[in-house]
Short mmCIF file of C-alpha atoms in Angstrom, two decimals:
data_model
loop_
_atom_site.label_atom_id
_atom_site.label_comp_id
_atom_site.label_asym_id
_atom_site.label_seq_id
_atom_site.Cartn_x
_atom_site.Cartn_y
_atom_site.Cartn_z
CA MET A 1 0.01 -0.10 -0.05
CA ASN A 2 1.45 3.33 -1.12
CA VAL A 3 0.50 6.75 0.20
CA ASP A 4 2.14 10.22 -0.21
CA VAL A 5 2.39 10.92 3.56
CA VAL A 6 1.88 8.91 6.72
CA ILE A 7 0.97 11.04 10.02
CA ALA A 8 1.59 9.22 13.24
CA GLY A 9 -0.90 10.88 15.58
CA ALA A 10 -4.63 12.09 15.32
CA GLY A 11 -4.46 14.84 17.87
CA PRO A 12 -4.83 18.43 16.95
CA ASN A 13 -1.55 18.93 15.24
CA GLY A 14 -1.69 15.80 13.28
CA LEU A 15 -5.27 16.51 11.98
CA MET A 16 -4.46 20.05 11.16
CA LEU A 17 -1.47 18.71 9.08
CA ALA A 18 -3.72 16.25 7.31
CA CYS A 19 -6.06 19.03 6.50
CA GLU A 20 -3.39 21.36 5.07
CA LEU A 21 -1.88 18.52 2.97
CA SER A 22 -5.41 17.69 1.58
CA LEU A 23 -6.07 21.19 0.69
CA ALA A 24 -2.82 21.17 -1.20
CA GLY A 25 -3.86 18.04 -3.32
CA ILE A 26 -1.78 15.49 -1.13
CA ARG A 27 -3.35 12.25 0.17
CA PRO A 28 -2.34 11.55 3.84
CA LEU A 29 -2.94 8.61 5.98
CA VAL A 30 -3.38 9.23 9.72
CA LEU A 31 -2.52 6.40 12.06
CA GLU A 32 -3.59 6.94 15.81
CA ARG A 33 -2.82 4.21 18.43
CA LEU A 34 -5.75 4.99 20.56
CA PRO A 35 -9.00 3.08 19.27
CA GLU A 36 -11.27 6.15 20.31
CA PRO A 37 -10.73 9.92 20.84
CA THR A 38 -9.61 10.58 24.39
CA GLU A 39 -12.23 12.30 26.71
CA GLU A 40 -9.43 14.10 28.58
CA ASN A 41 -9.15 17.88 27.96
CA ARG A 42 -5.32 18.70 27.88
CA ALA A 43 -6.17 22.34 26.92
CA ASN A 44 -9.00 24.55 27.53
CA GLY A 45 -8.85 26.82 24.61
CA LEU A 46 -6.64 28.46 22.19
CA VAL A 47 -4.57 31.63 22.77
CA GLY A 48 -2.42 33.54 20.33
CA GLN A 49 -2.12 34.00 16.57
CA VAL A 50 -3.50 30.55 15.87
CA VAL A 51 -7.04 31.88 16.63
CA ARG A 52 -6.53 34.08 13.55
CA MET A 53 -4.87 31.28 11.52
CA LEU A 54 -7.93 29.04 11.99
CA ASP A 55 -10.13 31.91 10.92
CA ARG A 56 -8.09 31.91 7.77
CA ARG A 57 -9.14 28.49 7.08
CA GLY A 58 -12.76 28.91 7.77
CA LEU A 59 -12.53 27.08 10.91
CA HIS A 60 -13.01 29.68 13.50
CA ARG A 61 -16.78 29.84 12.86
CA ARG A 62 -17.15 26.18 13.42
CA LEU A 63 -15.25 26.32 16.73
CA SER A 64 -16.85 29.62 18.11
CA GLY A 65 -20.37 28.96 16.72
CA SER A 66 -20.45 32.50 15.45
CA PRO A 67 -20.02 34.07 11.98
CA GLU A 68 -18.30 36.95 13.73
CA PRO A 69 -14.54 37.19 13.14
CA PRO A 70 -12.16 36.62 16.08
CA ARG A 71 -11.64 39.50 18.54
CA PRO A 72 -8.82 39.97 20.95
CA GLY A 73 -9.24 39.95 24.58
CA PRO A 74 -8.99 42.98 26.93
CA SER A 75 -6.62 41.43 29.30
CA PHE A 76 -4.44 38.35 30.14
CA VAL A 77 -1.74 37.44 32.46
CA PHE A 78 2.02 36.88 32.31
CA GLY A 79 3.66 34.88 35.16
CA ALA A 80 0.43 35.54 37.11
CA LEU A 81 0.85 39.23 36.61
CA PRO A 82 -1.96 41.15 34.94
CA LEU A 83 -1.65 42.29 31.39
CA ASP A 84 -3.71 45.24 30.52
CA LEU A 85 -4.23 44.80 26.78
CA SER A 86 -6.78 47.59 26.63
CA VAL A 87 -3.94 50.15 26.38
CA LEU A 88 -3.09 48.68 22.85
CA GLU A 89 -4.53 50.12 19.70
CA ASP A 90 -3.66 46.80 17.79
CA ASN A 91 -4.01 44.22 20.44
CA PRO A 92 -2.50 40.86 19.14
CA LEU A 93 -3.48 38.52 21.83
CA TYR A 94 -6.43 36.54 20.69
CA GLY A 95 -8.25 33.75 22.51
CA LEU A 96 -10.93 31.13 21.86
CA PRO A 97 -12.41 29.11 25.04
CA VAL A 98 -12.91 25.81 23.37
CA PRO A 99 -12.01 22.52 24.91
CA GLN A 100 -9.43 20.48 23.13
CA ARG A 101 -11.96 17.65 22.76
CA ARG A 102 -13.97 19.96 20.59
CA ILE A 103 -10.94 21.27 18.75
CA GLU A 104 -10.09 17.63 17.79
CA GLN A 105 -13.69 16.97 16.77
CA VAL A 106 -13.80 19.89 14.42
CA LEU A 107 -10.45 19.15 12.89
CA GLU A 108 -11.40 15.57 12.46
CA GLU A 109 -14.63 16.47 10.83
CA ARG A 110 -12.86 18.86 8.30
CA ALA A 111 -10.21 16.15 7.59
CA VAL A 112 -12.82 13.66 6.70
CA GLU A 113 -14.65 16.16 4.55
CA LEU A 114 -11.39 16.58 2.61
CA GLY A 115 -11.06 12.79 2.16
CA VAL A 116 -8.51 12.09 4.87
CA GLU A 117 -8.28 8.47 6.06
CA ILE A 118 -8.02 8.15 9.82
CA ARG A 119 -7.07 4.65 11.32
CA ARG A 120 -7.73 4.49 15.06
CA GLY A 121 -6.29 1.55 16.91
CA HIS A 122 -3.16 1.46 14.53
CA GLU A 123 0.16 2.23 16.08
CA LEU A 124 3.51 2.93 14.45
CA THR A 125 5.85 0.19 15.47
CA GLY A 126 8.99 0.50 13.30
CA LEU A 127 10.34 2.40 10.32
CA THR A 128 12.98 2.22 7.57
CA GLN A 129 13.71 4.86 5.10
CA ASP A 130 15.64 5.01 1.80
CA ASP A 131 16.28 7.85 -0.91
CA ASP A 132 12.81 7.44 -2.11
CA GLY A 133 10.42 7.01 0.69
CA VAL A 134 9.67 5.52 4.33
CA ASN A 135 8.47 1.86 5.09
CA ALA A 136 6.15 2.36 8.17
CA ASP A 137 5.50 -0.93 10.26
CA VAL A 138 2.08 -0.76 12.00
CA SER A 139 0.22 -2.69 14.48
CA GLY A 140 -3.69 -2.76 13.87
CA PRO A 141 -6.58 -4.62 15.11
CA GLY A 142 -6.12 -7.02 12.15
CA GLY A 143 -2.52 -7.61 12.88
CA PRO A 144 0.84 -6.04 11.73
CA TYR A 145 1.12 -4.45 8.20
CA ARG A 146 3.41 -2.20 6.25
CA VAL A 147 2.71 1.19 4.50
CA ARG A 148 4.91 2.89 1.96
CA ALA A 149 5.02 6.50 1.98
CA ARG A 150 7.01 9.40 0.54
CA TYR A 151 7.14 11.01 3.93
CA LEU A 152 6.45 10.20 7.57
CA VAL A 153 5.49 12.84 10.10
CA GLY A 154 5.57 12.27 13.78
CA ALA A 155 2.73 14.20 15.51
CA ASP A 156 2.55 11.56 18.46
CA GLY A 157 3.24 13.87 21.34
CA GLY A 158 6.06 14.58 23.88
CA ARG A 159 6.84 10.82 24.21
CA SER A 160 6.82 10.43 20.24
CA HIS A 161 7.64 6.91 19.22
CA THR A 162 8.50 8.43 15.80
CA ARG A 163 11.16 10.57 17.17
CA LYS A 164 12.80 7.62 18.94
CA LEU A 165 12.51 5.30 15.88
CA ALA A 166 14.08 8.01 13.80
CA GLY A 167 17.01 8.35 16.34
CA ILE A 168 16.52 12.23 17.10
CA ASP A 169 17.59 13.24 20.39
CA PHE A 170 15.25 15.16 22.69
CA PRO A 171 17.68 17.13 25.18
CA GLY A 172 16.38 19.39 27.81
CA VAL A 173 15.49 19.33 31.52
CA THR A 174 13.04 17.39 33.58
CA ARG A 175 11.70 18.91 36.97
CA ASP A 176 10.10 17.15 39.72
CA ASP A 177 9.69 20.05 42.20
CA THR A 178 6.24 21.11 41.49
CA VAL A 179 2.80 19.26 41.96
CA HIS A 180 -0.11 20.40 39.76
CA ARG A 181 -3.61 19.48 40.78
CA THR A 182 -6.52 20.32 38.54
CA ALA A 183 -10.46 19.39 38.79
CA GLN A 184 -13.63 20.22 37.34
CA ALA A 185 -15.69 21.34 40.50
CA VAL A 186 -18.48 23.45 41.69
CA VAL A 187 -17.95 26.19 44.33
CA PRO A 188 -20.78 27.81 46.35
CA ALA A 189 -22.64 30.38 44.46
CA ALA A 190 -22.33 32.66 47.36
CA LEU A 191 -18.62 32.99 46.90
CA VAL A 192 -18.94 33.95 43.15
CA ASP A 193 -18.55 37.67 42.64
CA PRO A 194 -21.47 38.59 40.02
CA ALA A 195 -19.70 41.52 38.90
CA THR A 196 -16.32 39.89 37.89
CA GLY A 197 -17.15 36.20 37.78
CA GLY A 198 -14.39 35.58 40.17
CA LEU A 199 -14.23 34.44 43.86
CA ASP A 200 -14.38 35.97 47.17
CA VAL A 201 -12.93 33.46 49.51
CA PRO A 202 -13.65 34.02 53.27
CA GLY A 203 -10.45 34.49 55.13
CA TYR A 204 -8.49 35.20 51.90
CA GLY A 205 -10.32 37.69 49.76
CA PRO A 206 -11.15 38.30 46.00
CA ILE A 207 -9.50 36.06 43.40
CA PRO A 208 -10.18 37.03 39.75
CA PRO A 209 -11.25 34.45 37.20
CA PHE A 210 -9.20 32.91 34.40
CA GLN A 211 -5.98 34.16 35.83
CA HIS A 212 -3.19 32.45 37.58
CA HIS A 213 -3.22 33.67 41.28
CA ARG A 214 0.27 33.44 43.00
CA THR A 215 0.70 33.52 46.84
CA GLU A 216 3.83 32.87 48.82
CA ARG A 217 2.94 29.18 49.32
CA GLY A 218 1.82 28.37 45.64
CA MET A 219 -0.40 29.24 42.77
CA PHE A 220 -4.35 28.94 42.48
CA VAL A 221 -6.45 29.35 39.36
CA TYR A 222 -10.34 29.46 39.00
CA ALA A 223 -11.89 29.16 35.47
CA PRO A 224 -15.63 29.40 35.28
CA PHE A 225 -16.08 28.35 31.68
CA PRO A 226 -19.64 28.84 30.28
CA SER A 227 -21.66 25.69 29.49
CA ARG A 228 -19.37 23.29 31.32
CA PRO A 229 -18.01 22.76 34.74
CA SER A 230 -15.56 25.25 36.22
CA LEU A 231 -11.79 24.35 36.56
CA VAL A 232 -10.06 24.74 39.86
CA GLY A 233 -6.26 24.18 39.97
CA THR A 234 -3.31 24.71 42.35
CA THR A 235 0.46 24.40 41.89
CA GLU A 236 2.70 23.79 44.72
CA TRP A 237 6.35 23.45 45.52
CA PRO A 238 6.55 20.68 48.14
CA THR A 239 9.60 20.14 50.25
CA ALA A 240 10.79 16.89 51.57
CA GLY A 241 9.21 17.56 54.97
CA ASP A 242 5.60 18.01 53.55
CA SER A 243 3.26 15.75 54.69
CA GLU A 244 0.93 15.98 51.74
CA GLU A 245 3.23 14.68 49.02
CA ALA A 246 1.78 13.52 45.60
CA SER A 247 1.30 9.69 45.48
CA ASP A 248 0.48 7.03 43.01
CA ALA A 249 -3.15 6.95 44.26
CA PRO A 250 -5.71 8.52 42.04
CA MET A 251 -6.59 12.17 42.54
CA THR A 252 -9.51 13.09 44.73
CA LEU A 253 -11.34 16.26 45.24
CA ASP A 254 -10.48 16.06 49.03
CA GLU A 255 -6.72 16.15 47.85
CA LEU A 256 -7.53 19.39 45.92
CA ARG A 257 -9.30 20.79 48.83
CA LEU A 258 -6.30 20.39 51.10
CA SER A 259 -3.97 21.87 48.40
CA VAL A 260 -6.13 25.03 48.13
CA ARG A 261 -6.06 25.37 51.86
CA ARG A 262 -2.33 25.19 51.82
CA VAL A 263 -2.14 27.76 48.97
CA LEU A 264 -4.59 30.26 50.00
CA GLY A 265 -4.28 29.66 53.84
CA ALA A 266 -8.36 29.36 53.65
CA ASP A 267 -10.80 26.83 52.90
CA LEU A 268 -12.75 26.60 49.63
CA PRO A 269 -15.71 24.21 49.62
CA LEU A 270 -15.61 22.10 46.49
CA THR A 271 -18.32 19.58 45.31
CA PRO A 272 -18.48 17.37 42.18
CA PRO A 273 -20.16 18.70 39.13
CA ASP A 274 -23.57 17.53 38.08
CA GLY A 275 -24.25 15.69 34.92
CA PRO A 276 -22.40 13.00 33.04
CA GLY A 277 -18.77 12.73 33.40
CA PRO A 278 -16.03 11.85 33.23
CA HIS A 279 -15.05 15.02 35.15
CA MET A 280 -11.49 15.95 35.25
CA LEU A 281 -9.47 14.93 38.26
CA ARG A 282 -5.74 15.40 37.36
CA ARG A 283 -2.42 15.48 39.10
CA MET A 284 0.69 15.95 37.48
CA VAL A 285 4.24 16.03 39.10
CA GLY A 286 6.89 18.17 37.63
CA GLY A 287 7.20 18.88 33.88
CA ASN A 288 9.57 18.86 30.92
CA THR A 289 11.15 21.40 28.84
CA ARG A 290 12.59 19.72 25.81
CA LEU A 291 13.49 20.52 22.29
CA ALA A 292 14.32 17.91 19.54
CA ASP A 293 17.90 18.49 18.29
CA ARG A 294 16.51 18.50 14.76
CA PHE A 295 12.92 18.51 13.24
CA ARG A 296 13.80 16.17 10.37
CA ALA A 297 15.70 13.04 9.78
CA GLY A 298 15.69 12.28 6.16
CA ARG A 299 12.12 11.60 5.12
CA VAL A 300 10.94 11.67 8.83
CA LEU A 301 9.66 14.89 10.44
CA LEU A 302 8.46 16.00 13.74
CA LEU A 303 5.39 18.22 14.61
CA GLY A 304 4.11 19.85 17.69
CA ASP A 305 4.98 18.13 20.98
CA ALA A 306 6.90 15.50 19.32
CA ALA A 307 9.39 18.26 18.62
CA HIS A 308 9.26 20.40 21.53
CA VAL A 309 7.67 20.20 25.14
CA HIS A 310 7.37 23.05 27.63
CA SER A 311 5.39 24.68 30.62
CA ALA A 312 1.67 25.29 29.70
CA MET A 313 2.06 28.70 31.30
CA GLY A 314 0.04 31.16 28.99
CA GLY A 315 -1.46 28.43 27.03
CA PRO A 316 1.23 28.30 24.10
CA GLY A 317 1.12 24.64 23.13
CA LEU A 318 -1.52 24.62 20.38
CA ASN A 319 -0.49 27.99 19.26
CA LEU A 320 2.93 26.65 18.51
CA GLY A 321 1.85 23.21 17.36
CA LEU A 322 -0.98 24.11 14.88
CA GLN A 323 1.26 26.74 13.25
CA ASP A 324 3.86 24.29 12.85
CA ALA A 325 1.42 22.20 11.00
CA VAL A 326 0.39 25.17 8.77
CA ASN A 327 4.08 25.92 8.07
CA LEU A 328 4.97 22.37 7.33
CA GLY A 329 1.88 21.43 5.14
CA TRP A 330 2.42 23.33 1.99
CA LYS A 331 6.21 22.74 1.99
CA LEU A 332 5.78 19.09 2.34
CA ALA A 333 2.92 19.09 -0.49
CA ALA A 334 5.47 21.03 -2.64
CA GLU A 335 7.99 18.41 -2.28
CA VAL A 336 5.42 15.61 -3.03
CA HIS A 337 4.16 17.36 -6.00
CA GLY A 338 7.76 17.89 -7.39
CA TRP A 339 7.92 21.56 -7.63
CA ALA A 340 9.49 22.64 -4.57
CA PRO A 341 12.55 24.71 -4.96
CA PRO A 342 15.79 23.45 -3.30
CA GLY A 343 15.87 23.63 0.31
CA LEU A 344 12.18 24.65 0.76
CA LEU A 345 11.39 21.75 3.13
CA ASP A 346 14.43 22.69 5.42
CA THR A 347 12.87 25.93 6.01
CA TYR A 348 10.40 24.30 8.17
CA GLU A 349 12.98 23.76 10.70
CA SER A 350 14.80 26.94 10.21
CA GLU A 351 11.56 28.98 10.62
CA ARG A 352 9.89 27.00 13.37
CA ARG A 353 12.64 26.10 15.59
CA PRO A 354 13.34 29.72 16.75
CA VAL A 355 9.67 30.08 17.27
CA ALA A 356 9.75 26.98 19.55
CA GLU A 357 12.94 28.54 21.51
CA ARG A 358 11.13 31.68 22.15
CA VAL A 359 8.08 29.82 23.56
CA VAL A 360 10.48 27.74 25.72
CA MET A 361 12.23 31.03 26.89
CA GLN A 362 8.89 32.82 27.87
CA THR A 363 7.33 29.88 29.53
CA GLN A 364 10.40 29.40 31.64
CA ALA A 365 10.42 32.98 32.59
CA GLN A 366 6.70 32.92 33.67
CA SER A 367 7.45 29.68 35.70
CA ALA A 368 10.24 31.63 37.39
CA LEU A 369 7.81 34.56 38.14
CA VAL A 370 5.36 32.38 39.98
CA ALA A 371 7.81 30.41 42.27
CA PRO A 372 7.79 31.05 46.03
CA GLY A 373 10.37 33.10 47.78
CA ALA A 374 11.05 36.57 48.74
CA GLU A 375 13.43 37.23 46.05
CA VAL A 376 10.75 36.15 43.28
CA THR A 377 8.20 38.50 45.11
CA ALA A 378 10.68 41.20 44.62
CA LEU A 379 11.13 40.35 40.93
CA ARG A 380 7.53 40.33 40.59
CA ALA A 381 7.24 43.87 41.95
CA LEU A 382 9.82 45.15 39.16
CA PHE A 383 7.93 43.16 36.54
CA ALA A 384 4.70 44.77 37.66
CA GLU A 385 6.27 48.29 37.28
CA LEU A 386 7.56 47.27 33.75
CA LEU A 387 4.23 46.07 32.63
CA ALA A 388 2.48 49.54 33.48
CA ASP A 389 4.40 50.64 30.21
CA ARG A 390 2.49 50.40 27.16
CA ASP A 391 5.47 49.45 25.01
CA ALA A 392 6.30 46.68 27.48
CA VAL A 393 2.73 45.33 27.32
CA ARG A 394 2.94 45.27 23.49
CA ARG A 395 6.05 43.52 23.48
CA VAL A 396 5.02 40.73 25.98
CA ALA A 397 1.59 40.55 24.19
CA GLU A 398 3.16 39.92 20.77
CA LEU A 399 5.68 37.51 22.31
CA MET A 400 2.76 35.38 23.97
CA ALA A 401 0.73 35.56 20.72
CA GLY A 402 3.46 34.60 18.44
CA ALA A 403 2.86 37.95 16.57
CA ASP A 404 6.49 38.99 16.71
CA ILE A 405 7.61 36.47 14.26
CA ARG A 406 9.44 37.70 11.31
CA TYR A 407 10.82 35.08 9.07
CA ASP A 408 14.10 35.56 7.24
CA ILE A 409 12.50 36.14 3.88
CA GLY A 410 14.39 39.16 2.76
CA GLY A 411 13.05 42.21 0.99
CA THR A 412 12.82 45.80 2.27
CA HIS A 413 9.23 46.32 3.06
CA PRO A 414 8.31 46.12 6.80
CA LEU A 415 5.76 43.35 6.06
CA THR A 416 7.97 40.87 4.36
CA GLY A 417 8.47 37.84 6.53
CA ARG A 418 5.42 38.88 8.69
CA TRP A 419 1.99 37.84 9.29
CA ALA A 420 -0.23 39.36 6.64
CA PRO A 421 -2.49 41.98 8.29
CA ASP A 422 -6.37 41.54 8.54
CA LEU A 423 -7.91 43.29 5.67
CA THR A 424 -11.37 44.06 4.22
CA LEU A 425 -11.03 44.06 0.47
CA ASP A 426 -13.31 45.09 -2.48
CA THR A 427 -12.86 42.62 -5.21
CA GLY A 428 -15.79 44.19 -7.20
CA SER A 429 -18.65 42.29 -5.69
CA GLY A 430 -18.64 44.00 -2.29
CA PRO A 431 -16.29 43.80 0.78
CA VAL A 432 -14.48 40.45 1.38
CA ARG A 433 -12.26 39.55 4.35
CA LEU A 434 -8.69 38.40 3.48
CA ALA A 435 -9.74 35.36 5.80
CA THR A 436 -12.24 34.31 3.01
CA LEU A 437 -9.63 34.50 0.26
CA THR A 438 -7.16 32.14 2.17
CA GLU A 439 -9.52 29.39 3.07
CA ASN A 440 -8.14 27.23 0.20
CA ALA A 441 -4.43 27.30 1.52
CA ARG A 442 -3.32 28.54 -2.02
CA PRO A 443 -0.47 31.08 -2.46
CA LEU A 444 -1.95 34.42 -3.13
CA LEU A 445 -0.76 37.56 -4.96
CA LEU A 446 -3.07 40.41 -3.73
CA ASP A 447 -2.85 43.22 -6.05
CA LEU A 448 -4.12 46.56 -4.64
CA THR A 449 -2.53 48.73 -7.41
CA PRO A 450 -4.75 51.09 -9.34
CA ASP A 451 -4.55 49.25 -12.56
CA ALA A 452 -4.25 45.69 -11.16
CA SER A 453 -1.45 45.00 -13.65
CA LEU A 454 0.70 42.67 -11.58
CA ALA A 455 -1.20 39.55 -12.71
CA GLY A 456 0.97 39.41 -15.70
CA ALA A 457 4.08 38.59 -13.39
CA LEU A 458 2.51 35.23 -12.50
CA SER A 459 3.26 33.84 -15.94
CA GLY A 460 4.37 30.32 -15.25
CA TRP A 461 2.95 30.19 -11.80
CA GLN A 462 -0.66 30.37 -12.43
CA ASP A 463 -1.02 26.55 -11.53
CA ARG A 464 0.33 27.22 -8.04
CA VAL A 465 -0.37 30.97 -7.15
CA ASP A 466 -3.78 32.79 -7.33
CA ALA A 467 -3.99 36.48 -8.22
CA VAL A 468 -6.68 38.76 -6.70
CA PRO A 469 -6.96 42.31 -7.86
CA ALA A 470 -8.67 44.28 -5.06
CA ARG A 471 -8.75 47.74 -3.31
CA VAL A 472 -9.14 48.48 0.24
CA PRO A 473 -12.43 50.29 0.75
CA GLU A 474 -11.80 51.93 4.11
CA ALA A 475 -8.47 53.74 3.07
CA ALA A 476 -6.17 54.25 0.07
CA SER A 477 -3.81 51.63 1.25
CA ALA A 478 -3.38 49.10 3.93
CA VAL A 479 -1.27 50.29 6.65
CA HIS A 480 1.18 48.26 8.93
CA ASP A 481 3.56 50.23 11.20
CA ARG A 482 2.63 53.46 9.06
CA ALA A 483 4.03 51.64 5.94
CA PRO A 484 1.60 51.71 2.74
CA VAL A 485 0.99 48.51 0.91
CA THR A 486 -0.07 48.22 -2.72
CA ALA A 487 0.70 44.46 -3.34
CA LEU A 488 1.45 41.40 -1.25
CA LEU A 489 2.44 37.95 -2.16
CA LEU A 490 1.17 35.41 0.60
CA ARG A 491 2.56 32.03 1.28
CA PRO A 492 -0.18 29.46 2.13
CA ASP A 493 0.60 30.00 5.82
CA CYS A 494 -0.41 33.74 5.49
CA TYR A 495 3.23 35.15 5.87
CA VAL A 496 4.21 37.68 3.29
CA ALA A 497 6.84 36.62 0.94
CA TRP A 498 6.94 40.01 -1.04
CA ALA A 499 5.30 43.43 -0.66
CA SER A 500 5.24 46.62 -2.57
CA ASP A 501 4.27 50.19 -1.51
CA SER A 502 4.41 51.52 -5.01
CA PRO A 503 1.21 52.42 -6.99
CA ASN A 504 2.97 51.24 -10.11
CA PRO A 505 5.61 48.84 -9.31
CA GLY A 506 8.49 49.11 -11.87
CA ALA A 507 10.75 46.73 -13.44
CA ASP A 508 12.98 46.17 -10.54
CA GLU A 509 9.99 45.45 -8.27
CA ARG A 510 8.51 43.12 -10.75
CA THR A 511 11.89 41.37 -10.86
CA ALA A 512 11.89 41.03 -7.03
CA LEU A 513 8.29 39.56 -7.29
CA ARG A 514 9.36 36.88 -9.62
CA ALA A 515 12.42 36.18 -7.75
CA ALA A 516 10.15 35.61 -4.66
CA LEU A 517 7.82 33.37 -6.61
CA GLU A 518 10.83 31.20 -7.66
CA ARG A 519 12.19 31.24 -4.26
CA TRP A 520 8.85 29.97 -2.47
CA PHE A 521 6.92 28.45 -5.25
CA GLY A 522 9.58 26.86 -7.72
CA ALA A 523 10.59 27.44 -11.17
CA PRO A 524 7.96 28.64 -13.70
CA THR A 525 6.43 26.14 -16.08
CA SER A 526 7.08 28.55 -18.89
CA ARG A 527 8.56 31.84 -19.38
#
């Protein structure tokens, strides 16, 4: 049996990659060792630029249940310190409070619509590769079998079997000095502040919702999600002399109550939620911060947690992993189709590894800011002063959102290498959002010049790149950092490969455009 790409893992990242490959005309096969989707919610929503990326694939409305485009939130936290985003004119930090089970469900539904085959209860057990492809050994309900593929992608989590089979090291650090406890629980209605939705705990005081709340004894969080049970969680740094150490016994609500008392110094009554479960009761000791020493070994590539694991502070995991998938999908498809320029697939690692390194950096910094100790309290006081500055708020918000990414694409325009700004365009039949034009994941030349004459530059690339003449109704030009834009060449991942600010791009700019087309989308079929 031969397929173009085998994806090991049907979590959000593997399913997103399957969708991207299918949009690009590639037939992936997804293998998942679990016979059924897990009932466990490993994430409670999406935070960062990935929210807008999903919007640009038409998936935001499926997840949110609303036709409205995504909106940024007015506030967030960094290291359990408040981040007032209302001071920013262009707030980059978007959020979407949808549980991971629902995210996986929507992505699987979309993948099936696109013709993806997903085999549950099928586990990758071995692999060999040569210059032309990969032999994947699989154990399924009917016994072992082998699949021959052009490429194999490991999207099988932090303990990735694919990574181990490919011989890729996973250096980093493992810490066992923390205990995280989380449960879905009900708190007495009398303790809920109707104005804020937070808690007013007798003997302690007010606690805002949806924020990490640090004390000198640990960290507490209360998240009253709508239409599902609230989450209550703690983080502690136990010492050898503590009597309440984590054990191998199943987590209980009583255990969480005791932990809350230690962290807050006050009791918080907790009762199990009503309705069908299973309801979350989870204890996690320690954590890992690791980064694969390479994202590719021949025809085997790593994606998401298989390539990097880190603290969950700030919710960056799916923001990072799903955008890995969008970055990799079109490049891998170009290799399979045969038009990829030399080195294109290697840019997956050269572009995404630095992003992963920044996520590791900022999550480690946040973990340090919530630790106990007088010196940490002093550091927090300094950070609180810094976060009163609007420029500091913007920098931290862009870091957490992933909006500070600028790939090494070249070009002199401020937008090259950056995420394409959200635009509302007039294409001759009324206003159209840029997100609508990118749902098919095709490269896009957006021509905003008065005579729309740039389409001729696509000679030889029409099979790979779409041209859309348009204008911006609300202004004479799109503006980013006060730089006018009259033309944009977008990669399928919505990053700008070339841009112009000239109303009538001359010969030099057209030459630069053709060079960008050849660099990212291969040689023209004819000249």
